């Protein structure tokens, strides 16, 4: 934030780890900071009133302090500048408001925004003056997120954590009140009689540009982080490169510090117009559609035709004669934009960013065939190495691998043998079988032959996936390839890997798979904690089914399951201690929900609902021990519109399953007679579901009334066999035709969902040809369902069989929607 305040009043919030952790709110007024100790920090939830204890006024210079107060002195402990900005009183003179005991004000800072109020409590003999700090209900409020402040542990002035500040490590805080930066190990000597005096460190000398700085690296995640405080940039598919300019001489350095200036002469010449600096970016080749192409970059380097390459710059490390790495990213980007302005029309380009909607940015990037996005913390400094401040999310599985060999058939090139390092061993990572054009092979084959080896580089017991009938040729493990794949097999090998090109900027000794190999507890990128936890104590053959097995099962059936739950709120039945322990029915998303799960709001309920819109979300709910999935039956992303009808045929305990089969066949005939399609699935119990997909947009009152009328006529035709009420006294010998699943917020167990019942049965879609005497609904279990579905391929025509409900309503005749129940 700029320190030009144009007469505005400043505020700071300091996170203070003293006798107990708290946050000090300080509002500038009459030349000092009016101060309150907020025991749990400010809350963004208006319903959450935080105790604020009034303390003595502090000098304004204290608003720049970040460091340590010596133990034994008043307030001894670590102090972090957690937030700062401008504040303005509402409703007149703030002095009168404070005297009255109710100060309303607005904050506009790095982290806090919008309206707030301080309300003084009555003094009941306490020596302290207690207030309540309350957030106003406005656009900046976040109901239900009262504890968010506790997740933000970095200084807005230095980007350091509390631990770094306590240890005196990291960059110093940037000034806000004064004009000089603080020290990273600053100490404030404090006492009550004399508010305090800081030991001022010597001013730092102007920084010299180092020869090279190890780059900051990204951590791979499944999707961009949600929430505020992040920016999202396009991820480029090229060579990471630092540009160093000093005295009009430009040098381009790889991520290991190698000088590649001569390989990109046009970019180097353009950079000579810049003032002295060190910046970070990526050199790429833009294809015909303006999309970065690694293959085109390789071809340009091979042919030395590099005039069309572009250098996209996304960060500044040194500029204006000073080290700017300690500045928050928002400030570094401002510095970078001003620095690059003189060369904006050449091959050196500033990388812009988006401050909201990381998921939308990723989807847009993927639709444009880009590699993905990189998300960065706005308030973080530039720190070399891999941390949690930079997160990358890819559109497709890209991976660097070591080349261990190649295979031939009849003397012709066939594939590459991929490898990666793990725990000090070079292990197989699969085969690379596609992506080899004539020009790529022209450069690849000589490189392979130049490093040919007589023996395999793998350990003796390694299982190398070689194609049948092919001859293996081994190489020394020094070549690095960039590949694109469809993910990993169950054995941890690359699936459907395609060759993109050789990489010369990364040593082979540093190549590891970005996703752990088989035998670990990660499923679709989600770490499954307590993977051996038995959720079902017995699978029917005496073996338990674990939490990890649940996640892997859901991954295996995801292609069949997702069309039935995507875009619909989904209730969960969770069994953290297994199905024999306590179970929870979860409709709303809880605190700390995985960002792989969508949070959706529906009319009439302010709390967000769970929605699973991507395969990885299945692993996320398995991690919470969700043993059953119960989606709404609406059209995708249209909760007010019926998307399918579900007729639940629920037999009394004394009804044979053969009678349920007859009921399902009769329901099928009735629906088809009305022009609707019908599909059948087991429920994981003794009943069956008959499901009808709908193509038009009909509201729930009409859909429910139609379903009731169908069931009522069926029950009227055979009153000794069927009924429309679940009253136990009437159930004996009959099947309850449950039409109540067909309502706005009603749910039905999803196809392929497991059930929290002995032996882990699943709700299994079946062909009508299987719905006949001898059908055993309990033979479809979590252990067997995937293979059974792969053989039978049930419901292949489900989506295209959707039919209009209004036509069926007309055929059925007049129905009553009012009071249908």
mmCIF file of C-alpha atoms in Angstrom, residues 4-346:
data_model
loop_
_atom_site.group_PDB
_atom_site.id
_atom_site.type_symbol
_atom_site.label_atom_id
_atom_site.label_comp_id
_atom_site.label_asym_id
_atom_site.label_seq_id
_atom_site.Cartn_x
_atom_site.Cartn_y
_atom_site.Cartn_z
ATOM 1 C CA UNK A 4 0.502 8.814 0.628
ATOM 2 C CA UNK A 5 -2.640 9.051 2.747
ATOM 3 C CA UNK A 6 -4.033 12.407 1.615
ATOM 4 C CA UNK A 7 -5.018 13.209 5.195
ATOM 5 C CA UNK A 8 -6.651 9.836 5.850
ATOM 6 C CA UNK A 9 -6.519 8.158 9.250
ATOM 7 C CA UNK A 10 -4.348 5.055 9.428
ATOM 8 C CA UNK A 11 -4.881 1.812 11.263
ATOM 9 C CA UNK A 12 -2.761 -1.252 11.941
ATOM 10 C CA UNK A 13 -3.518 -4.667 13.392
ATOM 11 C CA UNK A 14 -0.581 -6.422 14.984
ATOM 12 C CA UNK A 15 -0.657 -10.131 15.709
ATOM 13 C CA UNK A 16 0.899 -10.392 19.150
ATOM 14 C CA UNK A 17 2.144 -13.660 20.647
ATOM 15 C CA UNK A 18 2.634 -12.550 24.262
ATOM 16 C CA UNK A 19 1.253 -14.275 27.391
ATOM 17 C CA UNK A 20 -1.517 -15.395 25.054
ATOM 18 C CA UNK A 21 -1.946 -14.940 21.334
ATOM 19 C CA UNK A 22 -4.158 -11.974 20.416
ATOM 20 C CA UNK A 23 -4.514 -9.201 17.844
ATOM 21 C CA UNK A 24 -3.978 -5.502 18.654
ATOM 22 C CA UNK A 25 -6.315 -3.123 16.802
ATOM 23 C CA UNK A 26 -4.883 0.396 16.608
ATOM 24 C CA UNK A 27 -6.802 3.364 15.152
ATOM 25 C CA UNK A 28 -4.993 6.653 14.521
ATOM 26 C CA UNK A 29 -6.619 9.604 16.313
ATOM 27 C CA UNK A 30 -5.204 12.860 17.670
ATOM 28 C CA UNK A 31 -1.597 11.908 16.907
ATOM 29 C CA UNK A 32 -1.608 8.524 18.660
ATOM 30 C CA UNK A 33 -3.020 5.033 18.146
ATOM 31 C CA UNK A 34 -6.164 4.268 20.145
ATOM 32 C CA UNK A 35 -5.682 0.584 20.920
ATOM 33 C CA UNK A 36 -7.665 -2.559 21.775
ATOM 34 C CA UNK A 37 -6.453 -6.122 22.338
ATOM 35 C CA UNK A 38 -8.847 -8.414 20.432
ATOM 36 C CA UNK A 39 -8.552 -11.798 22.099
ATOM 37 C CA UNK A 40 -9.341 -13.993 19.078
ATOM 38 C CA UNK A 41 -8.799 -11.473 16.335
ATOM 39 C CA UNK A 42 -11.397 -9.750 14.140
ATOM 40 C CA UNK A 43 -14.205 -11.939 12.804
ATOM 41 C CA UNK A 44 -15.690 -11.581 9.328
ATOM 42 C CA UNK A 45 -18.944 -13.113 10.592
ATOM 43 C CA UNK A 46 -21.398 -10.414 11.813
ATOM 44 C CA UNK A 47 -22.906 -12.928 14.210
ATOM 45 C CA UNK A 48 -19.546 -13.426 15.914
ATOM 46 C CA UNK A 49 -18.880 -10.699 18.518
ATOM 47 C CA UNK A 50 -15.220 -10.526 19.546
ATOM 48 C CA UNK A 51 -14.039 -9.244 22.917
ATOM 49 C CA UNK A 52 -11.771 -6.182 22.559
ATOM 50 C CA UNK A 53 -9.971 -4.975 25.710
ATOM 51 C CA UNK A 54 -9.041 -1.295 25.646
ATOM 52 C CA UNK A 55 -5.339 -0.674 26.361
ATOM 53 C CA UNK A 56 -3.210 2.457 26.566
ATOM 54 C CA UNK A 57 -2.570 4.703 23.570
ATOM 55 C CA UNK A 58 0.534 3.851 21.509
ATOM 56 C CA UNK A 59 2.842 6.186 19.559
ATOM 57 C CA UNK A 60 2.341 6.295 15.801
ATOM 58 C CA UNK A 61 5.858 5.030 15.123
ATOM 59 C CA UNK A 62 4.824 1.768 16.791
ATOM 60 C CA UNK A 63 2.621 1.171 13.731
ATOM 61 C CA UNK A 64 5.719 0.157 11.750
ATOM 62 C CA UNK A 65 7.048 -2.198 14.403
ATOM 63 C CA UNK A 66 7.432 -5.897 13.631
ATOM 64 C CA UNK A 67 9.762 -7.977 15.735
ATOM 65 C CA UNK A 68 10.296 -8.868 19.383
ATOM 66 C CA UNK A 69 9.508 -7.278 22.739
ATOM 67 C CA UNK A 70 11.942 -8.728 25.286
ATOM 68 C CA UNK A 71 10.576 -11.271 27.725
ATOM 69 C CA UNK A 72 9.956 -9.757 31.159
ATOM 70 C CA UNK A 73 8.833 -6.443 29.721
ATOM 71 C CA UNK A 74 5.206 -5.437 29.231
ATOM 72 C CA UNK A 75 3.851 -7.249 26.173
ATOM 73 C CA UNK A 76 6.938 -9.437 25.857
ATOM 74 C CA UNK A 77 6.729 -11.682 22.777
ATOM 75 C CA UNK A 78 6.600 -11.671 18.960
ATOM 76 C CA UNK A 79 4.737 -8.953 17.027
ATOM 77 C CA UNK A 80 3.647 -9.236 13.377
ATOM 78 C CA UNK A 81 2.070 -6.549 11.187
ATOM 79 C CA UNK A 82 -1.043 -8.564 10.297
ATOM 80 C CA UNK A 83 -3.048 -5.804 8.562
ATOM 81 C CA UNK A 84 -2.880 -2.092 7.884
ATOM 82 C CA UNK A 85 -4.652 0.558 5.866
ATOM 83 C CA UNK A 86 -6.994 3.528 6.263
ATOM 84 C CA UNK A 87 -10.036 3.945 8.485
ATOM 85 C CA UNK A 88 -12.854 6.496 8.620
ATOM 86 C CA UNK A 89 -15.478 7.106 11.326
ATOM 87 C CA UNK A 90 -19.167 6.926 10.495
ATOM 88 C CA UNK A 91 -21.783 9.227 11.997
ATOM 89 C CA UNK A 92 -19.765 12.242 13.138
ATOM 90 C CA UNK A 93 -16.963 12.965 15.607
ATOM 91 C CA UNK A 94 -15.165 9.737 16.612
ATOM 92 C CA UNK A 95 -14.153 11.269 19.964
ATOM 93 C CA UNK A 96 -17.801 11.715 20.947
ATOM 94 C CA UNK A 97 -18.573 8.209 19.682
ATOM 95 C CA UNK A 98 -15.814 6.731 21.848
ATOM 96 C CA UNK A 99 -17.007 8.682 24.861
ATOM 97 C CA UNK A 100 -20.537 7.438 24.232
ATOM 98 C CA UNK A 101 -19.310 3.872 23.902
ATOM 99 C CA UNK A 102 -20.269 3.068 20.300
ATOM 100 C CA UNK A 103 -17.806 3.777 17.475
ATOM 101 C CA UNK A 104 -18.899 2.881 13.947
ATOM 102 C CA UNK A 105 -16.169 2.978 11.318
ATOM 103 C CA UNK A 106 -15.037 1.691 7.917
ATOM 104 C CA UNK A 107 -11.750 -0.116 7.215
ATOM 105 C CA UNK A 108 -9.990 -0.286 3.876
ATOM 106 C CA UNK A 109 -6.845 -2.303 4.348
ATOM 107 C CA UNK A 110 -4.782 -5.159 3.009
ATOM 108 C CA UNK A 111 -7.050 -7.789 4.598
ATOM 109 C CA UNK A 112 -10.015 -6.132 6.280
ATOM 110 C CA UNK A 113 -12.679 -4.107 4.520
ATOM 111 C CA UNK A 114 -16.126 -2.652 5.064
ATOM 112 C CA UNK A 115 -18.029 -1.503 8.123
ATOM 113 C CA UNK A 116 -17.335 -2.355 11.779
ATOM 114 C CA UNK A 117 -18.475 -1.216 15.202
ATOM 115 C CA UNK A 118 -16.878 -1.107 18.654
ATOM 116 C CA UNK A 119 -19.451 -1.303 21.469
ATOM 117 C CA UNK A 120 -18.372 -0.696 25.077
ATOM 118 C CA UNK A 121 -19.627 -3.162 27.682
ATOM 119 C CA UNK A 122 -20.780 -2.137 31.135
ATOM 120 C CA UNK A 123 -17.996 -2.157 33.712
ATOM 121 C CA UNK A 124 -18.889 -4.624 36.451
ATOM 122 C CA UNK A 125 -15.999 -3.935 38.786
ATOM 123 C CA UNK A 126 -13.318 -4.854 36.271
ATOM 124 C CA UNK A 127 -10.165 -2.764 36.050
ATOM 125 C CA UNK A 128 -10.281 -3.197 32.274
ATOM 126 C CA UNK A 129 -12.563 -1.464 29.804
ATOM 127 C CA UNK A 130 -14.078 -4.135 27.617
ATOM 128 C CA UNK A 131 -15.623 -3.615 24.195
ATOM 129 C CA UNK A 132 -17.091 -5.860 21.502
ATOM 130 C CA UNK A 133 -15.732 -5.681 17.941
ATOM 131 C CA UNK A 134 -18.481 -6.603 15.444
ATOM 132 C CA UNK A 135 -18.482 -6.805 11.639
ATOM 133 C CA UNK A 136 -21.313 -5.011 9.819
ATOM 134 C CA UNK A 137 -23.481 -6.976 7.390
ATOM 135 C CA UNK A 138 -22.116 -5.764 4.066
ATOM 136 C CA UNK A 139 -20.359 -7.060 0.966
ATOM 137 C CA UNK A 140 -17.161 -7.722 2.938
ATOM 138 C CA UNK A 141 -18.908 -9.883 5.561
ATOM 139 C CA UNK A 142 -18.357 -13.635 5.467
ATOM 140 C CA UNK A 143 -21.010 -15.437 7.531
ATOM 141 C CA UNK A 144 -19.710 -18.706 8.921
ATOM 142 C CA UNK A 145 -16.064 -17.762 8.355
ATOM 143 C CA UNK A 146 -15.274 -16.283 11.718
ATOM 144 C CA UNK A 147 -12.011 -18.163 12.081
ATOM 145 C CA UNK A 148 -10.546 -17.180 8.734
ATOM 146 C CA UNK A 149 -8.081 -14.732 10.336
ATOM 147 C CA UNK A 150 -6.339 -17.649 12.014
ATOM 148 C CA UNK A 151 -5.382 -19.110 8.625
ATOM 149 C CA UNK A 152 -3.502 -15.982 7.509
ATOM 150 C CA UNK A 153 -0.080 -16.207 9.093
ATOM 151 C CA UNK A 154 1.995 -13.894 6.932
ATOM 152 C CA UNK A 155 2.889 -10.285 7.552
ATOM 153 C CA UNK A 156 1.442 -7.685 5.174
ATOM 154 C CA UNK A 157 4.687 -5.717 5.610
ATOM 155 C CA UNK A 158 7.329 -8.405 5.110
ATOM 156 C CA UNK A 159 5.545 -11.593 4.047
ATOM 157 C CA UNK A 160 7.055 -13.442 7.018
ATOM 158 C CA UNK A 161 5.398 -15.942 9.294
ATOM 159 C CA UNK A 162 5.368 -15.551 13.071
ATOM 160 C CA UNK A 163 8.082 -18.206 13.313
ATOM 161 C CA UNK A 164 10.341 -16.316 10.891
ATOM 162 C CA UNK A 165 9.838 -13.069 12.783
ATOM 163 C CA UNK A 166 10.630 -14.731 16.114
ATOM 164 C CA UNK A 167 13.845 -16.142 14.611
ATOM 165 C CA UNK A 168 14.810 -12.813 13.008
ATOM 166 C CA UNK A 169 14.767 -14.410 9.542
ATOM 167 C CA UNK A 170 13.425 -13.187 6.225
ATOM 168 C CA UNK A 171 13.112 -9.683 4.728
ATOM 169 C CA UNK A 172 12.454 -6.620 6.897
ATOM 170 C CA UNK A 173 9.020 -4.953 7.016
ATOM 171 C CA UNK A 174 8.307 -2.164 4.550
ATOM 172 C CA UNK A 175 7.361 1.190 6.156
ATOM 173 C CA UNK A 176 3.815 2.494 6.395
ATOM 174 C CA UNK A 177 3.942 5.222 9.042
ATOM 175 C CA UNK A 178 7.529 6.424 8.594
ATOM 176 C CA UNK A 179 9.880 6.574 5.621
ATOM 177 C CA UNK A 180 12.535 4.004 6.471
ATOM 178 C CA UNK A 181 12.240 0.230 6.405
ATOM 179 C CA UNK A 182 12.390 -1.657 9.661
ATOM 180 C CA UNK A 183 14.815 -4.400 10.574
ATOM 181 C CA UNK A 184 14.042 -8.077 10.322
ATOM 182 C CA UNK A 185 15.285 -8.536 13.900
ATOM 183 C CA UNK A 186 13.868 -5.299 15.349
ATOM 184 C CA UNK A 187 13.400 -5.072 19.141
ATOM 185 C CA UNK A 188 10.991 -2.762 20.945
ATOM 186 C CA UNK A 189 11.754 -1.908 24.567
ATOM 187 C CA UNK A 190 8.432 -1.327 26.319
ATOM 188 C CA UNK A 191 7.056 -0.180 29.691
ATOM 189 C CA UNK A 192 3.852 1.434 30.861
ATOM 190 C CA UNK A 193 5.330 4.743 32.089
ATOM 191 C CA UNK A 194 7.167 5.321 28.844
ATOM 192 C CA UNK A 195 5.254 3.831 25.939
ATOM 193 C CA UNK A 196 8.277 2.590 24.084
ATOM 194 C CA UNK A 197 11.343 3.164 22.019
ATOM 195 C CA UNK A 198 12.558 1.027 19.147
ATOM 196 C CA UNK A 199 16.197 0.243 18.547
ATOM 197 C CA UNK A 200 16.639 1.563 15.064
ATOM 198 C CA UNK A 201 18.813 -0.637 12.858
ATOM 199 C CA UNK A 202 21.337 0.759 10.449
ATOM 200 C CA UNK A 203 19.817 1.572 7.094
ATOM 201 C CA UNK A 204 20.515 -1.087 4.482
ATOM 202 C CA UNK A 205 22.854 -0.101 1.667
ATOM 203 C CA UNK A 206 21.656 -0.058 -1.928
ATOM 204 C CA UNK A 207 21.575 -3.622 -3.207
ATOM 205 C CA UNK A 208 23.906 -4.990 -5.870
ATOM 206 C CA UNK A 209 22.350 -7.325 -8.414
ATOM 207 C CA UNK A 210 23.539 -10.866 -7.713
ATOM 208 C CA UNK A 211 24.807 -13.070 -10.521
ATOM 209 C CA UNK A 212 21.845 -15.444 -10.067
ATOM 210 C CA UNK A 213 18.998 -16.153 -7.638
ATOM 211 C CA UNK A 214 17.538 -19.673 -7.305
ATOM 212 C CA UNK A 215 13.941 -19.342 -8.543
ATOM 213 C CA UNK A 216 10.760 -19.697 -6.528
ATOM 214 C CA UNK A 217 8.992 -22.936 -7.478
ATOM 215 C CA UNK A 218 5.367 -24.080 -7.540
ATOM 216 C CA UNK A 219 3.675 -26.829 -5.586
ATOM 217 C CA UNK A 220 1.328 -28.957 -7.705
ATOM 218 C CA UNK A 221 -2.330 -29.075 -6.618
ATOM 219 C CA UNK A 222 -5.468 -30.373 -8.295
ATOM 220 C CA UNK A 223 -7.059 -26.960 -8.647
ATOM 221 C CA UNK A 224 -6.380 -23.306 -7.863
ATOM 222 C CA UNK A 225 -6.848 -22.171 -4.256
ATOM 223 C CA UNK A 226 -10.186 -20.573 -3.455
ATOM 224 C CA UNK A 227 -10.769 -17.380 -1.507
ATOM 225 C CA UNK A 228 -9.232 -13.938 -1.381
ATOM 226 C CA UNK A 229 -5.546 -13.088 -1.172
ATOM 227 C CA UNK A 230 -4.501 -14.938 -4.354
ATOM 228 C CA UNK A 231 -3.843 -13.918 -7.937
ATOM 229 C CA UNK A 232 -3.959 -16.316 -10.871
ATOM 230 C CA UNK A 233 -1.660 -16.229 -13.913
ATOM 231 C CA UNK A 234 -1.540 -18.313 -17.076
ATOM 232 C CA UNK A 235 1.011 -21.128 -16.840
ATOM 233 C CA UNK A 236 3.399 -21.070 -19.801
ATOM 234 C CA UNK A 237 4.773 -24.140 -21.538
ATOM 235 C CA UNK A 238 8.369 -23.164 -22.175
ATOM 236 C CA UNK A 239 11.752 -22.589 -20.543
ATOM 237 C CA UNK A 240 11.928 -20.825 -17.160
ATOM 238 C CA UNK A 241 14.452 -18.030 -17.499
ATOM 239 C CA UNK A 242 15.869 -15.179 -15.420
ATOM 240 C CA UNK A 243 16.833 -11.972 -17.206
ATOM 241 C CA UNK A 244 19.705 -9.981 -15.685
ATOM 242 C CA UNK A 245 20.429 -6.499 -17.042
ATOM 243 C CA UNK A 246 23.322 -4.380 -15.779
ATOM 244 C CA UNK A 247 24.845 -1.401 -17.554
ATOM 245 C CA UNK A 248 22.968 -2.173 -20.754
ATOM 246 C CA UNK A 249 24.263 -5.758 -20.898
ATOM 247 C CA UNK A 250 21.625 -8.478 -20.781
ATOM 248 C CA UNK A 251 22.068 -12.107 -19.755
ATOM 249 C CA UNK A 252 19.491 -14.927 -19.822
ATOM 250 C CA UNK A 253 19.931 -17.619 -17.176
ATOM 251 C CA UNK A 254 18.202 -21.007 -16.856
ATOM 252 C CA UNK A 255 16.590 -22.146 -13.612
ATOM 253 C CA UNK A 256 19.953 -23.718 -12.677
ATOM 254 C CA UNK A 257 21.915 -20.546 -13.510
ATOM 255 C CA UNK A 258 23.298 -21.615 -16.910
ATOM 256 C CA UNK A 259 23.961 -18.760 -19.322
ATOM 257 C CA UNK A 260 21.743 -19.211 -22.405
ATOM 258 C CA UNK A 261 22.004 -15.654 -23.708
ATOM 259 C CA UNK A 262 23.462 -16.765 -27.023
ATOM 260 C CA UNK A 263 20.470 -19.050 -27.661
ATOM 261 C CA UNK A 264 17.977 -16.179 -27.514
ATOM 262 C CA UNK A 265 19.797 -13.243 -29.161
ATOM 263 C CA UNK A 266 16.669 -11.292 -30.138
ATOM 264 C CA UNK A 267 15.289 -11.260 -26.593
ATOM 265 C CA UNK A 268 18.696 -10.305 -25.189
ATOM 266 C CA UNK A 269 18.982 -7.354 -27.591
ATOM 267 C CA UNK A 270 15.499 -6.129 -26.692
ATOM 268 C CA UNK A 271 16.370 -6.336 -22.988
ATOM 269 C CA UNK A 272 19.337 -3.982 -23.379
ATOM 270 C CA UNK A 273 16.865 -1.065 -23.339
ATOM 271 C CA UNK A 274 15.876 -1.880 -19.753
ATOM 272 C CA UNK A 275 17.350 -0.274 -16.669
ATOM 273 C CA UNK A 276 19.391 -2.495 -14.349
ATOM 274 C CA UNK A 277 17.242 -5.345 -13.067
ATOM 275 C CA UNK A 278 16.798 -9.043 -12.410
ATOM 276 C CA UNK A 279 13.408 -10.448 -13.444
ATOM 277 C CA UNK A 280 11.802 -13.886 -13.680
ATOM 278 C CA UNK A 281 9.793 -15.299 -16.562
ATOM 279 C CA UNK A 282 9.333 -17.947 -19.228
ATOM 280 C CA UNK A 283 10.505 -18.073 -22.839
ATOM 281 C CA UNK A 284 7.905 -19.633 -25.120
ATOM 282 C CA UNK A 285 7.073 -20.201 -28.755
ATOM 283 C CA UNK A 286 3.561 -19.163 -29.723
ATOM 284 C CA UNK A 287 1.793 -21.479 -32.140
ATOM 285 C CA UNK A 288 -0.574 -20.436 -34.936
ATOM 286 C CA UNK A 289 -3.413 -19.779 -32.467
ATOM 287 C CA UNK A 290 -1.218 -17.815 -30.090
ATOM 288 C CA UNK A 291 -0.950 -20.743 -27.667
ATOM 289 C CA UNK A 292 2.499 -21.634 -26.248
ATOM 290 C CA UNK A 293 3.930 -24.771 -27.851
ATOM 291 C CA UNK A 294 6.858 -26.600 -26.293
ATOM 292 C CA UNK A 295 7.397 -28.567 -29.507
ATOM 293 C CA UNK A 296 7.643 -25.345 -31.506
ATOM 294 C CA UNK A 297 10.110 -23.996 -28.941
ATOM 295 C CA UNK A 298 12.273 -27.083 -29.373
ATOM 296 C CA UNK A 299 12.128 -26.725 -33.139
ATOM 297 C CA UNK A 300 13.102 -23.054 -32.938
ATOM 298 C CA UNK A 301 16.122 -23.834 -30.784
ATOM 299 C CA UNK A 302 17.147 -26.740 -32.998
ATOM 300 C CA UNK A 303 16.978 -24.626 -36.154
ATOM 301 C CA UNK A 304 18.273 -21.483 -34.405
ATOM 302 C CA UNK A 305 15.267 -19.590 -35.771
ATOM 303 C CA UNK A 306 14.406 -17.818 -32.520
ATOM 304 C CA UNK A 307 13.197 -14.450 -33.805
ATOM 305 C CA UNK A 308 9.564 -15.309 -33.099
ATOM 306 C CA UNK A 309 10.038 -16.346 -29.474
ATOM 307 C CA UNK A 310 8.569 -14.306 -26.630
ATOM 308 C CA UNK A 311 9.720 -13.761 -23.053
ATOM 309 C CA UNK A 312 6.776 -13.515 -20.647
ATOM 310 C CA UNK A 313 7.899 -11.867 -17.393
ATOM 311 C CA UNK A 314 5.883 -12.446 -14.216
ATOM 312 C CA UNK A 315 8.087 -11.241 -11.336
ATOM 313 C CA UNK A 316 10.750 -8.723 -10.362
ATOM 314 C CA UNK A 317 13.629 -9.574 -8.010
ATOM 315 C CA UNK A 318 15.805 -6.453 -8.362
ATOM 316 C CA UNK A 319 14.824 -3.099 -9.835
ATOM 317 C CA UNK A 320 15.508 0.600 -9.270
ATOM 318 C CA UNK A 321 18.778 -0.142 -7.507
ATOM 319 C CA UNK A 322 17.196 -2.226 -4.737
ATOM 320 C CA UNK A 323 16.306 -5.761 -3.812
ATOM 321 C CA UNK A 324 12.512 -5.978 -4.132
ATOM 322 C CA UNK A 325 12.122 -9.655 -3.229
ATOM 323 C CA UNK A 326 10.896 -8.738 0.254
ATOM 324 C CA UNK A 327 8.001 -6.705 -1.125
ATOM 325 C CA UNK A 328 4.555 -8.317 -1.342
ATOM 326 C CA UNK A 329 3.740 -9.660 -4.783
ATOM 327 C CA UNK A 330 1.258 -6.836 -5.456
ATOM 328 C CA UNK A 331 4.090 -4.304 -5.103
ATOM 329 C CA UNK A 332 6.558 -6.357 -7.139
ATOM 330 C CA UNK A 333 4.039 -6.574 -9.987
ATOM 331 C CA UNK A 334 3.609 -2.798 -9.940
ATOM 332 C CA UNK A 335 7.391 -2.354 -10.067
ATOM 333 C CA UNK A 336 7.597 -4.902 -12.885
ATOM 334 C CA UNK A 337 4.939 -3.221 -15.021
ATOM 335 C CA UNK A 338 6.729 0.146 -14.771
ATOM 336 C CA UNK A 339 10.089 -1.488 -15.502
ATOM 337 C CA UNK A 340 8.894 -3.210 -18.686
ATOM 338 C CA UNK A 341 6.975 -0.272 -20.098
ATOM 339 C CA UNK A 342 9.869 0.902 -22.378
ATOM 340 C CA UNK A 343 9.979 -2.490 -24.173
ATOM 341 C CA UNK A 344 6.257 -3.267 -24.185
ATOM 342 C CA UNK A 345 6.035 -3.521 -27.989
ATOM 343 C CA UNK A 346 8.794 -6.083 -28.391
#
